[in-house]
mmCIF file of C-alpha atoms in Angstrom:
data_model
loop_
_atom_site.group_PDB
_atom_site.id
_atom_site.type_symbol
_atom_site.label_atom_id
_atom_site.label_comp_id
_atom_site.label_asym_id
_atom_site.label_seq_id
_atom_site.Cartn_x
_atom_site.Cartn_y
_atom_site.Cartn_z
ATOM 1 C CA GLY A 1 120.008 116.295 111.758
ATOM 2 C CA GLN A 2 116.606 115.033 113.136
ATOM 3 C CA GLN A 3 116.892 112.468 115.903
ATOM 4 C CA LEU A 4 114.567 109.842 117.119
ATOM 5 C CA ASN A 5 114.743 108.535 120.838
ATOM 6 C CA GLN A 6 113.446 104.946 120.928
ATOM 7 C CA SER A 7 112.850 103.244 124.209
ATOM 8 C CA PRO A 8 113.333 101.102 125.881
ATOM 9 C CA GLN A 9 116.598 99.875 124.233
ATOM 10 C CA SER A 10 115.846 96.206 125.223
ATOM 11 C CA MET A 11 113.087 94.272 126.627
ATOM 12 C CA PHE A 12 112.961 90.611 128.222
ATOM 13 C CA ILE A 13 109.557 89.388 128.564
ATOM 14 C CA GLN A 14 107.631 86.005 129.101
ATOM 15 C CA GLU A 15 105.647 84.552 126.421
ATOM 16 C CA GLY A 16 101.855 85.631 126.605
ATOM 17 C CA GLU A 17 102.901 89.147 127.991
ATOM 18 C CA ASP A 18 102.004 92.485 126.285
ATOM 19 C CA VAL A 19 104.801 94.747 125.109
ATOM 20 C CA SER A 20 104.897 98.541 124.695
ATOM 21 C CA MET A 21 107.617 100.704 123.089
ATOM 22 C CA ASN A 22 107.816 104.270 121.829
ATOM 23 C CA CYS A 23 109.582 106.811 119.775
ATOM 24 C CA THR A 24 109.821 110.492 120.541
ATOM 25 C CA SER A 25 111.480 113.446 118.780
ATOM 26 C CA SER A 26 111.690 117.184 119.166
ATOM 27 C CA SER A 27 110.780 117.588 115.457
ATOM 28 C CA ILE A 28 107.407 116.977 113.678
ATOM 29 C CA PHE A 29 107.085 114.135 111.428
ATOM 30 C CA ASN A 30 104.187 113.483 108.862
ATOM 31 C CA THR A 31 104.825 109.868 108.730
ATOM 32 C CA TRP A 32 105.471 107.103 111.317
ATOM 33 C CA LEU A 33 106.707 103.726 110.326
ATOM 34 C CA TRP A 34 107.435 100.547 112.550
ATOM 35 C CA TYR A 35 109.730 97.899 111.372
ATOM 36 C CA LYS A 36 110.918 94.556 112.564
ATOM 37 C CA GLN A 37 114.413 93.162 111.883
ATOM 38 C CA ASP A 38 115.418 89.464 112.379
ATOM 39 C CA PRO A 39 119.154 88.489 112.993
ATOM 40 C CA GLY A 40 121.010 88.824 109.731
ATOM 41 C CA GLU A 41 118.082 90.075 107.754
ATOM 42 C CA GLY A 42 116.611 93.323 106.299
ATOM 43 C CA PRO A 43 114.001 95.205 108.294
ATOM 44 C CA VAL A 44 110.260 94.358 107.448
ATOM 45 C CA LEU A 45 107.635 96.979 107.380
ATOM 46 C CA LEU A 46 104.958 96.256 110.088
ATOM 47 C CA ILE A 47 102.706 99.389 110.206
ATOM 48 C CA ALA A 48 102.630 102.695 108.495
ATOM 49 C CA LEU A 49 100.948 105.728 110.039
ATOM 50 C CA TYR A 50 99.889 108.890 107.959
ATOM 51 C CA LYS A 51 97.670 111.027 110.258
ATOM 52 C CA ALA A 52 98.093 112.486 113.512
ATOM 53 C CA GLY A 53 96.103 110.473 116.212
ATOM 54 C CA GLU A 54 95.743 107.566 113.774
ATOM 55 C CA LEU A 55 95.525 104.127 115.562
ATOM 56 C CA THR A 56 96.360 101.211 113.322
ATOM 57 C CA SER A 57 96.386 97.401 114.025
ATOM 58 C CA ASN A 58 97.930 94.563 112.225
ATOM 59 C CA GLY A 59 97.191 91.464 113.891
ATOM 60 C CA ARG A 60 98.503 91.569 117.415
ATOM 61 C CA LEU A 61 100.217 94.731 116.731
ATOM 62 C CA THR A 62 98.981 98.224 117.219
ATOM 63 C CA ALA A 63 100.574 101.517 116.613
ATOM 64 C CA GLN A 64 99.565 105.028 117.069
ATOM 65 C CA PHE A 65 100.742 108.250 115.538
ATOM 66 C CA GLY A 66 100.927 110.986 118.470
ATOM 67 C CA ILE A 67 98.671 113.866 118.315
ATOM 68 C CA THR A 68 101.477 116.348 118.611
ATOM 69 C CA ARG A 69 103.277 114.463 115.510
ATOM 70 C CA LYS A 70 106.339 114.016 117.687
ATOM 71 C CA ASP A 71 105.910 110.671 118.904
ATOM 72 C CA SER A 72 104.458 107.255 118.160
ATOM 73 C CA PHE A 73 104.197 103.892 120.129
ATOM 74 C CA LEU A 74 103.954 100.258 119.081
ATOM 75 C CA ASN A 75 102.199 97.578 121.229
ATOM 76 C CA ILE A 76 102.456 93.801 120.940
ATOM 77 C CA SER A 77 99.710 91.831 122.538
ATOM 78 C CA ALA A 78 100.044 88.362 123.901
ATOM 79 C CA SER A 79 103.703 88.023 122.688
ATOM 80 C CA ILE A 80 104.995 84.714 121.213
ATOM 81 C CA PRO A 81 108.729 83.399 120.647
ATOM 82 C CA SER A 82 108.653 84.579 116.983
ATOM 83 C CA ASP A 83 108.154 88.307 118.015
ATOM 84 C CA VAL A 84 111.924 88.022 119.061
ATOM 85 C CA GLY A 85 113.930 90.778 117.069
ATOM 86 C CA ILE A 86 114.802 94.440 116.807
ATOM 87 C CA TYR A 87 111.850 96.820 116.263
ATOM 88 C CA PHE A 88 112.730 100.170 114.651
ATOM 89 C CA CYS A 89 110.535 103.306 114.506
ATOM 90 C CA ALA A 90 111.178 105.783 111.573
ATOM 91 C CA GLY A 91 109.930 109.144 110.944
ATOM 92 C CA GLY A 92 109.276 110.824 107.466
ATOM 93 C CA THR A 93 108.639 114.564 106.761
ATOM 94 C CA GLU A 94 106.579 116.216 104.089
ATOM 95 C CA GLU A 95 109.499 117.705 102.529
ATOM 96 C CA THR A 96 111.448 114.374 102.433
ATOM 97 C CA SER A 97 108.698 111.851 102.153
ATOM 98 C CA GLY A 98 109.490 109.216 99.616
ATOM 99 C CA SER A 99 113.141 110.418 100.067
ATOM 100 C CA ARG A 100 114.453 110.083 103.393
ATOM 101 C CA LEU A 101 113.319 108.613 106.731
ATOM 102 C CA THR A 102 114.913 109.100 110.125
ATOM 103 C CA PHE A 103 115.299 105.889 112.202
ATOM 104 C CA GLY A 104 115.310 105.282 115.838
ATOM 105 C CA GLU A 105 118.075 103.170 117.303
ATOM 106 C CA GLY A 106 115.832 100.172 117.848
ATOM 107 C CA THR A 107 114.211 98.113 120.623
ATOM 108 C CA GLN A 108 115.683 94.703 121.267
ATOM 109 C CA LEU A 109 112.951 92.291 122.206
ATOM 110 C CA THR A 110 113.485 88.766 123.786
ATOM 111 C CA VAL A 111 110.563 86.616 124.543
ATOM 112 C CA ASN A 112 111.125 83.704 127.034
ATOM 113 C CA PRO A 113 108.977 80.609 126.356
ATOM 114 C CA ASP B 1 107.826 87.583 93.198
ATOM 115 C CA GLY B 2 108.442 91.364 93.303
ATOM 116 C CA GLY B 3 111.187 92.399 95.876
ATOM 117 C CA ILE B 4 114.793 93.662 96.333
ATOM 118 C CA THR B 5 117.755 91.316 95.983
ATOM 119 C CA GLN B 6 121.106 92.054 97.464
ATOM 120 C CA SER B 7 124.362 90.103 96.552
ATOM 121 C CA PRO B 8 126.381 88.550 97.876
ATOM 122 C CA LYS B 9 125.024 87.815 101.313
ATOM 123 C CA TYR B 10 128.558 87.910 102.882
ATOM 124 C CA LEU B 11 131.560 89.642 101.434
ATOM 125 C CA PHE B 12 135.135 89.561 102.673
ATOM 126 C CA ARG B 13 137.783 92.103 101.394
ATOM 127 C CA LYS B 14 141.412 93.013 102.168
ATOM 128 C CA GLU B 15 142.017 96.449 103.411
ATOM 129 C CA GLY B 16 142.820 98.911 100.767
ATOM 130 C CA GLN B 17 140.411 97.181 98.153
ATOM 131 C CA ASN B 18 137.340 98.865 96.581
ATOM 132 C CA VAL B 19 134.261 96.533 96.709
ATOM 133 C CA THR B 20 130.973 96.920 95.060
ATOM 134 C CA LEU B 21 127.614 95.878 96.598
ATOM 135 C CA SER B 22 124.851 94.999 94.207
ATOM 136 C CA CYS B 23 121.019 96.002 94.792
ATOM 137 C CA GLU B 24 118.392 95.147 92.273
ATOM 138 C CA GLN B 25 114.470 95.874 92.574
ATOM 139 C CA ASN B 26 111.491 94.776 90.443
ATOM 140 C CA LEU B 27 108.972 96.707 92.297
ATOM 141 C CA ASN B 28 109.018 99.523 89.818
ATOM 142 C CA HIS B 29 110.016 101.989 92.661
ATOM 143 C CA ASP B 30 111.448 105.208 91.602
ATOM 144 C CA ALA B 31 113.606 105.835 94.617
ATOM 145 C CA MET B 32 116.375 103.523 96.177
ATOM 146 C CA TYR B 33 118.554 103.981 99.175
ATOM 147 C CA TRP B 34 121.710 102.528 100.665
ATOM 148 C CA TYR B 35 121.992 102.270 104.766
ATOM 149 C CA ARG B 36 124.781 101.148 106.820
ATOM 150 C CA GLN B 37 124.091 99.362 110.250
ATOM 151 C CA ASP B 38 126.637 98.754 112.991
ATOM 152 C CA PRO B 39 126.062 96.360 115.869
ATOM 153 C CA GLY B 40 123.498 97.866 118.418
ATOM 154 C CA GLN B 41 122.751 100.806 116.407
ATOM 155 C CA GLY B 42 120.196 102.069 113.856
ATOM 156 C CA LEU B 43 120.176 102.772 110.180
ATOM 157 C CA ARG B 44 122.399 105.415 108.813
ATOM 158 C CA LEU B 45 121.719 106.790 105.371
ATOM 159 C CA ILE B 46 124.608 106.659 103.068
ATOM 160 C CA TYR B 47 123.248 107.655 99.566
ATOM 161 C CA TYR B 48 119.798 107.830 98.075
ATOM 162 C CA SER B 49 118.462 108.272 94.563
ATOM 163 C CA GLN B 50 115.116 109.376 93.411
ATOM 164 C CA ILE B 51 115.445 109.141 89.648
ATOM 165 C CA VAL B 52 117.873 107.513 87.164
ATOM 166 C CA ASN B 53 121.190 109.321 86.650
ATOM 167 C CA ASP B 54 120.644 111.329 89.842
ATOM 168 C CA PHE B 55 121.562 110.710 93.440
ATOM 169 C CA GLN B 56 122.260 112.632 96.635
ATOM 170 C CA LYS B 57 124.674 112.057 99.596
ATOM 171 C CA GLY B 58 123.025 111.071 102.888
ATOM 172 C CA ASP B 59 124.451 111.440 106.377
ATOM 173 C CA ILE B 60 127.671 109.305 106.026
ATOM 174 C CA ALA B 61 128.610 109.315 102.350
ATOM 175 C CA GLU B 62 132.491 109.768 102.785
ATOM 176 C CA GLY B 63 134.336 106.911 101.318
ATOM 177 C CA TYR B 64 131.313 105.627 99.308
ATOM 178 C CA SER B 65 130.196 106.053 95.676
ATOM 179 C CA VAL B 66 127.101 105.032 94.000
ATOM 180 C CA SER B 67 125.389 104.912 90.393
ATOM 181 C CA ARG B 68 121.955 104.746 88.998
ATOM 182 C CA GLU B 69 122.110 104.065 85.333
ATOM 183 C CA LYS B 70 118.942 101.897 85.512
ATOM 184 C CA LYS B 71 115.884 102.226 87.496
ATOM 185 C CA GLU B 72 116.078 98.597 88.775
ATOM 186 C CA SER B 73 119.742 98.922 90.090
ATOM 187 C CA PHE B 74 121.559 101.051 92.631
ATOM 188 C CA PRO B 75 125.015 99.472 93.356
ATOM 189 C CA LEU B 76 127.208 100.793 96.121
ATOM 190 C CA THR B 77 131.039 100.918 96.015
ATOM 191 C CA VAL B 78 132.897 100.973 99.381
ATOM 192 C CA THR B 79 136.287 102.521 98.411
ATOM 193 C CA SER B 80 139.355 102.337 100.319
ATOM 194 C CA ALA B 81 138.935 105.829 101.602
ATOM 195 C CA GLN B 82 136.245 104.695 103.858
ATOM 196 C CA LYS B 83 137.930 104.238 107.289
ATOM 197 C CA ASN B 84 135.812 101.555 108.986
ATOM 198 C CA PRO B 85 134.016 99.661 106.133
ATOM 199 C CA THR B 86 133.157 96.480 108.065
ATOM 200 C CA ALA B 87 129.344 96.679 108.612
ATOM 201 C CA PHE B 88 125.868 95.239 107.499
ATOM 202 C CA TYR B 89 124.631 97.122 104.417
ATOM 203 C CA LEU B 90 121.011 97.455 103.442
ATOM 204 C CA CYS B 91 119.435 98.569 100.383
ATOM 205 C CA ALA B 92 115.880 99.886 100.202
ATOM 206 C CA SER B 93 113.351 101.161 97.662
ATOM 207 C CA SER B 94 110.101 103.274 97.592
ATOM 208 C CA MET B 95 107.603 105.026 95.559
ATOM 209 C CA LEU B 96 107.746 108.596 95.345
ATOM 210 C CA GLY B 97 104.885 110.950 96.666
ATOM 211 C CA SER B 98 104.063 113.054 99.594
ATOM 212 C CA TRP B 99 102.384 110.173 101.348
ATOM 213 C CA LEU B 100 104.316 107.343 100.197
ATOM 214 C CA SER B 101 107.218 107.118 102.511
ATOM 215 C CA GLU B 102 107.108 103.269 102.961
ATOM 216 C CA GLN B 103 110.658 101.868 102.192
ATOM 217 C CA TYR B 104 111.016 98.204 101.628
ATOM 218 C CA PHE B 105 114.460 96.589 102.377
ATOM 219 C CA GLY B 106 116.549 93.930 100.842
ATOM 220 C CA PRO B 107 118.150 91.097 102.884
ATOM 221 C CA GLY B 108 121.368 93.042 103.483
ATOM 222 C CA THR B 109 125.060 92.242 102.603
ATOM 223 C CA ARG B 110 127.420 91.637 105.611
ATOM 224 C CA LEU B 111 130.993 93.267 104.528
ATOM 225 C CA THR B 112 133.986 92.115 106.561
ATOM 226 C CA VAL B 113 137.305 94.095 105.693
ATOM 227 C CA THR B 114 140.443 92.831 107.280
#
């Protein structure tokens, strides 16, 4: 099946620093989604991207849909302690949109006050 | 409030017993999904359903069964045939359509089998 490579696996940063994480794939996706998961909870959708090259912001979060449609990145600016959690990327294809997504393995973010 | 509910939050079972996890949504979504999450890993798809009375196997369906008798409900049964059932189980739902891939998740059920 399709696979997403998400990096880095973990990050340890100081409060106030900017963060960048990305996902790459050998397959083309028509949709890229970014989720955040707090411990013991379900993932929460942060940003959805639907066009190659699209750059979308949600507060301090910015995500881009790679022009090749095989990658996406998520940036977090001026991190705060509540940004701690696991961030997942997910890719959807036109054939499976609305039915199946492929998830990366997650980036564990730790923010030191 | 619209959303997805999963119950119970924590579930304990003895090995060899079947157990059913509940998932209900009031978002009027057509599609529903079950994922399994193990520590340090991503989400793996167990089953999904796009319409009532129809469902498809995901990547790790062996040892699991589902039903979709109502649009709002998609219960998952973990059978005794599942060799390693202890995990965090997540239910999700979405609308259908080429550009509507956004899946929304419930709070999850942590199943422990001893």
